[in-house]
Amino acid sequence: MPASDRSLELVHAAAVAASDKLATDVMALDVSDQLFITDAFLLASAPNERQVRAIAEAVEEKLLPLGSEPVRREGEREGRWVLLDFVDVVVHVQHVEEREYYALERLWKDCPLLELPEPATSDQQA
């Protein structure tokens, strides 16, 4: 079963929030057929720890008015990889080096990409 409308709403809002904070390489994967615990992953990169944290905070702030707050948050202290689990959507904000090393998009390559709104796919993406 593909990602729910609610999951798509959250992914789109999170992608725009990440993009607004200059996240790069923003992409979303529909993992609903592979995992039962979530519908989608949103991946975003940043060049430094401060920006990783800023992007994660912006995503949280954007999803809160939509009635969604993370049930789990990991990695904030180090700022190299912040994971925000919103149940329907899991957001991974990674330092560029961690993104290249762990290559989640390669690990989940069999999952379809989700289309993101224009603001999240603008020219600022690398």
PDB file of C-alpha atoms in Angstrom:
ATOM      1  CA  MET A   1       0.000   0.000   0.000  1.00  0.00           C
ATOM      2  CA  PRO A   2       1.509   3.390  -0.931  1.00  0.00           C
ATOM      3  CA  ALA A   3       2.194   6.152   1.568  1.00  0.00           C
ATOM      4  CA  SER A   4      -0.983   7.679   3.005  1.00  0.00           C
ATOM      5  CA  ASP A   5      -2.216  11.170   2.177  1.00  0.00           C
ATOM      6  CA  ARG A   6      -1.325  12.199   5.722  1.00  0.00           C
ATOM      7  CA  SER A   7       2.231  10.942   5.277  1.00  0.00           C
ATOM      8  CA  LEU A   8       2.543  12.832   1.994  1.00  0.00           C
ATOM      9  CA  GLU A   9       1.291  16.013   3.681  1.00  0.00           C
ATOM     10  CA  LEU A  10       3.942  15.668   6.396  1.00  0.00           C
ATOM     11  CA  VAL A  11       6.718  14.784   3.936  1.00  0.00           C
ATOM     12  CA  HIS A  12       5.915  17.810   1.775  1.00  0.00           C
ATOM     13  CA  ALA A  13       5.829  20.181   4.767  1.00  0.00           C
ATOM     14  CA  ALA A  14       9.064  18.743   6.163  1.00  0.00           C
ATOM     15  CA  ALA A  15      10.784  18.998   2.774  1.00  0.00           C
ATOM     16  CA  VAL A  16       9.820  22.647   2.411  1.00  0.00           C
ATOM     17  CA  ALA A  17      11.002  23.399   5.959  1.00  0.00           C
ATOM     18  CA  ALA A  18      14.335  21.686   5.286  1.00  0.00           C
ATOM     19  CA  SER A  19      14.733  23.527   2.007  1.00  0.00           C
ATOM     20  CA  ASP A  20      13.953  26.851   3.678  1.00  0.00           C
ATOM     21  CA  LYS A  21      16.969  26.215   5.942  1.00  0.00           C
ATOM     22  CA  LEU A  22      19.120  25.484   2.855  1.00  0.00           C
ATOM     23  CA  ALA A  23      19.213  21.714   3.174  1.00  0.00           C
ATOM     24  CA  THR A  24      20.740  20.027   0.159  1.00  0.00           C
ATOM     25  CA  ASP A  25      19.924  16.774  -1.587  1.00  0.00           C
ATOM     26  CA  VAL A  26      16.395  16.655  -0.170  1.00  0.00           C
ATOM     27  CA  MET A  27      14.552  13.499  -1.192  1.00  0.00           C
ATOM     28  CA  ALA A  28      11.711  11.346   0.064  1.00  0.00           C
ATOM     29  CA  LEU A  29      11.256   7.597  -0.197  1.00  0.00           C
ATOM     30  CA  ASP A  30       8.029   5.649   0.088  1.00  0.00           C
ATOM     31  CA  VAL A  31       9.034   2.804   2.429  1.00  0.00           C
ATOM     32  CA  SER A  32       5.470   1.712   3.218  1.00  0.00           C
ATOM     33  CA  ASP A  33       5.801  -1.592   1.344  1.00  0.00           C
ATOM     34  CA  GLN A  34       9.075  -2.423   3.105  1.00  0.00           C
ATOM     35  CA  LEU A  35       8.373  -1.246   6.665  1.00  0.00           C
ATOM     36  CA  PHE A  36       5.258  -1.490   8.774  1.00  0.00           C
ATOM     37  CA  ILE A  37       6.359   1.168  11.244  1.00  0.00           C
ATOM     38  CA  THR A  38       6.389   4.160   8.887  1.00  0.00           C
ATOM     39  CA  ASP A  39       5.300   5.228   5.418  1.00  0.00           C
ATOM     40  CA  ALA A  40       8.117   7.485   4.305  1.00  0.00           C
ATOM     41  CA  PHE A  41      11.663   8.644   4.889  1.00  0.00           C
ATOM     42  CA  LEU A  42      12.706  12.202   4.204  1.00  0.00           C
ATOM     43  CA  LEU A  43      16.454  12.631   3.708  1.00  0.00           C
ATOM     44  CA  ALA A  44      18.251  15.971   3.807  1.00  0.00           C
ATOM     45  CA  SER A  45      21.893  17.024   4.049  1.00  0.00           C
ATOM     46  CA  ALA A  46      23.759  19.941   5.573  1.00  0.00           C
ATOM     47  CA  PRO A  47      27.441  20.940   5.501  1.00  0.00           C
ATOM     48  CA  ASN A  48      27.881  21.455   9.258  1.00  0.00           C
ATOM     49  CA  GLU A  49      26.466  20.474  12.645  1.00  0.00           C
ATOM     50  CA  ARG A  50      24.821  23.831  13.316  1.00  0.00           C
ATOM     51  CA  GLN A  51      22.864  23.628  10.085  1.00  0.00           C
ATOM     52  CA  VAL A  52      21.881  19.997  10.722  1.00  0.00           C
ATOM     53  CA  ARG A  53      20.320  21.118  14.014  1.00  0.00           C
ATOM     54  CA  ALA A  54      18.677  24.177  12.427  1.00  0.00           C
ATOM     55  CA  ILE A  55      17.066  22.051   9.717  1.00  0.00           C
ATOM     56  CA  ALA A  56      15.783  19.531  12.275  1.00  0.00           C
ATOM     57  CA  GLU A  57      14.318  22.344  14.403  1.00  0.00           C
ATOM     58  CA  ALA A  58      12.656  23.915  11.355  1.00  0.00           C
ATOM     59  CA  VAL A  59      11.062  20.585  10.417  1.00  0.00           C
ATOM     60  CA  GLU A  60       9.698  20.154  13.938  1.00  0.00           C
ATOM     61  CA  GLU A  61       8.306  23.693  13.964  1.00  0.00           C
ATOM     62  CA  LYS A  62       6.642  23.198  10.572  1.00  0.00           C
ATOM     63  CA  LEU A  63       4.978  19.900  11.494  1.00  0.00           C
ATOM     64  CA  LEU A  64       3.734  20.949  14.934  1.00  0.00           C
ATOM     65  CA  PRO A  65       0.828  23.085  13.579  1.00  0.00           C
ATOM     66  CA  LEU A  66      -0.132  20.070  11.451  1.00  0.00           C
ATOM     67  CA  GLY A  67      -0.687  18.118  14.668  1.00  0.00           C
ATOM     68  CA  SER A  68       2.475  16.076  14.461  1.00  0.00           C
ATOM     69  CA  GLU A  69       5.373  16.042  16.865  1.00  0.00           C
ATOM     70  CA  PRO A  70       8.202  13.539  17.019  1.00  0.00           C
ATOM     71  CA  VAL A  71       7.710  10.500  19.216  1.00  0.00           C
ATOM     72  CA  ARG A  72      11.451   9.934  19.087  1.00  0.00           C
ATOM     73  CA  ARG A  73      14.397  12.204  18.466  1.00  0.00           C
ATOM     74  CA  GLU A  74      17.988  11.046  18.180  1.00  0.00           C
ATOM     75  CA  GLY A  75      21.384  12.558  17.445  1.00  0.00           C
ATOM     76  CA  GLU A  76      20.691  16.174  18.389  1.00  0.00           C
ATOM     77  CA  ARG A  77      23.606  16.397  20.759  1.00  0.00           C
ATOM     78  CA  GLU A  78      26.250  15.470  18.199  1.00  0.00           C
ATOM     79  CA  GLY A  79      24.530  17.251  15.335  1.00  0.00           C
ATOM     80  CA  ARG A  80      25.934  14.964  12.659  1.00  0.00           C
ATOM     81  CA  TRP A  81      22.725  13.003  12.061  1.00  0.00           C
ATOM     82  CA  VAL A  82      19.393  13.956  13.569  1.00  0.00           C
ATOM     83  CA  LEU A  83      16.551  11.483  13.290  1.00  0.00           C
ATOM     84  CA  LEU A  84      13.003  12.696  13.908  1.00  0.00           C
ATOM     85  CA  ASP A  85      10.356   9.978  14.105  1.00  0.00           C
ATOM     86  CA  PHE A  86       6.875  11.351  13.440  1.00  0.00           C
ATOM     87  CA  VAL A  87       5.461   7.784  13.182  1.00  0.00           C
ATOM     88  CA  ASP A  88       4.049   8.263   9.655  1.00  0.00           C
ATOM     89  CA  VAL A  89       7.296   9.860   8.499  1.00  0.00           C
ATOM     90  CA  VAL A  90      10.893   9.541   9.669  1.00  0.00           C
ATOM     91  CA  VAL A  91      13.134  12.509   8.885  1.00  0.00           C
ATOM     92  CA  HIS A  92      16.889  12.017   8.590  1.00  0.00           C
ATOM     93  CA  VAL A  93      18.956  15.212   8.561  1.00  0.00           C
ATOM     94  CA  GLN A  94      22.565  14.274   8.014  1.00  0.00           C
ATOM     95  CA  HIS A  95      25.907  15.958   7.768  1.00  0.00           C
ATOM     96  CA  VAL A  96      27.077  15.590   4.157  1.00  0.00           C
ATOM     97  CA  GLU A  97      29.820  13.141   5.186  1.00  0.00           C
ATOM     98  CA  GLU A  98      27.374  10.867   7.024  1.00  0.00           C
ATOM     99  CA  ARG A  99      24.947  11.047   4.115  1.00  0.00           C
ATOM    100  CA  GLU A 100      27.639   9.846   1.726  1.00  0.00           C
ATOM    101  CA  TYR A 101      28.930   7.163   4.089  1.00  0.00           C
ATOM    102  CA  TYR A 102      25.592   5.623   5.109  1.00  0.00           C
ATOM    103  CA  ALA A 103      23.886   6.188   1.728  1.00  0.00           C
ATOM    104  CA  LEU A 104      20.353   5.499   2.920  1.00  0.00           C
ATOM    105  CA  GLU A 105      19.015   6.150  -0.561  1.00  0.00           C
ATOM    106  CA  ARG A 106      21.153   3.287  -1.828  1.00  0.00           C
ATOM    107  CA  LEU A 107      20.088   1.031   1.047  1.00  0.00           C
ATOM    108  CA  TRP A 108      16.418   1.724   0.237  1.00  0.00           C
ATOM    109  CA  LYS A 109      16.903   1.892  -3.551  1.00  0.00           C
ATOM    110  CA  ASP A 110      13.986  -0.484  -4.193  1.00  0.00           C
ATOM    111  CA  CYS A 111      11.578   2.023  -2.641  1.00  0.00           C
ATOM    112  CA  PRO A 112       9.933   4.555  -4.936  1.00  0.00           C
ATOM    113  CA  LEU A 113      10.822   8.219  -4.695  1.00  0.00           C
ATOM    114  CA  LEU A 114       8.070  10.562  -3.610  1.00  0.00           C
ATOM    115  CA  GLU A 115       7.536  13.721  -5.576  1.00  0.00           C
ATOM    116  CA  LEU A 116       8.295  16.825  -3.541  1.00  0.00           C
ATOM    117  CA  PRO A 117       6.851  20.316  -3.951  1.00  0.00           C
ATOM    118  CA  GLU A 118       8.762  22.900  -5.988  1.00  0.00           C
ATOM    119  CA  PRO A 119      10.239  24.846  -3.028  1.00  0.00           C
ATOM    120  CA  ALA A 120      11.991  21.683  -1.833  1.00  0.00           C
ATOM    121  CA  THR A 121      13.465  20.892  -5.242  1.00  0.00           C
ATOM    122  CA  SER A 122      14.695  24.343  -6.233  1.00  0.00           C
ATOM    123  CA  ASP A 123      18.137  25.149  -7.661  1.00  0.00           C
ATOM    124  CA  GLN A 124      19.682  25.437  -4.197  1.00  0.00           C
ATOM    125  CA  GLN A 125      19.646  21.639  -3.970  1.00  0.00           C
ATOM    126  CA  ALA A 126      22.971  19.983  -4.761  1.00  0.00           C
TER     127      ALA A 126
END
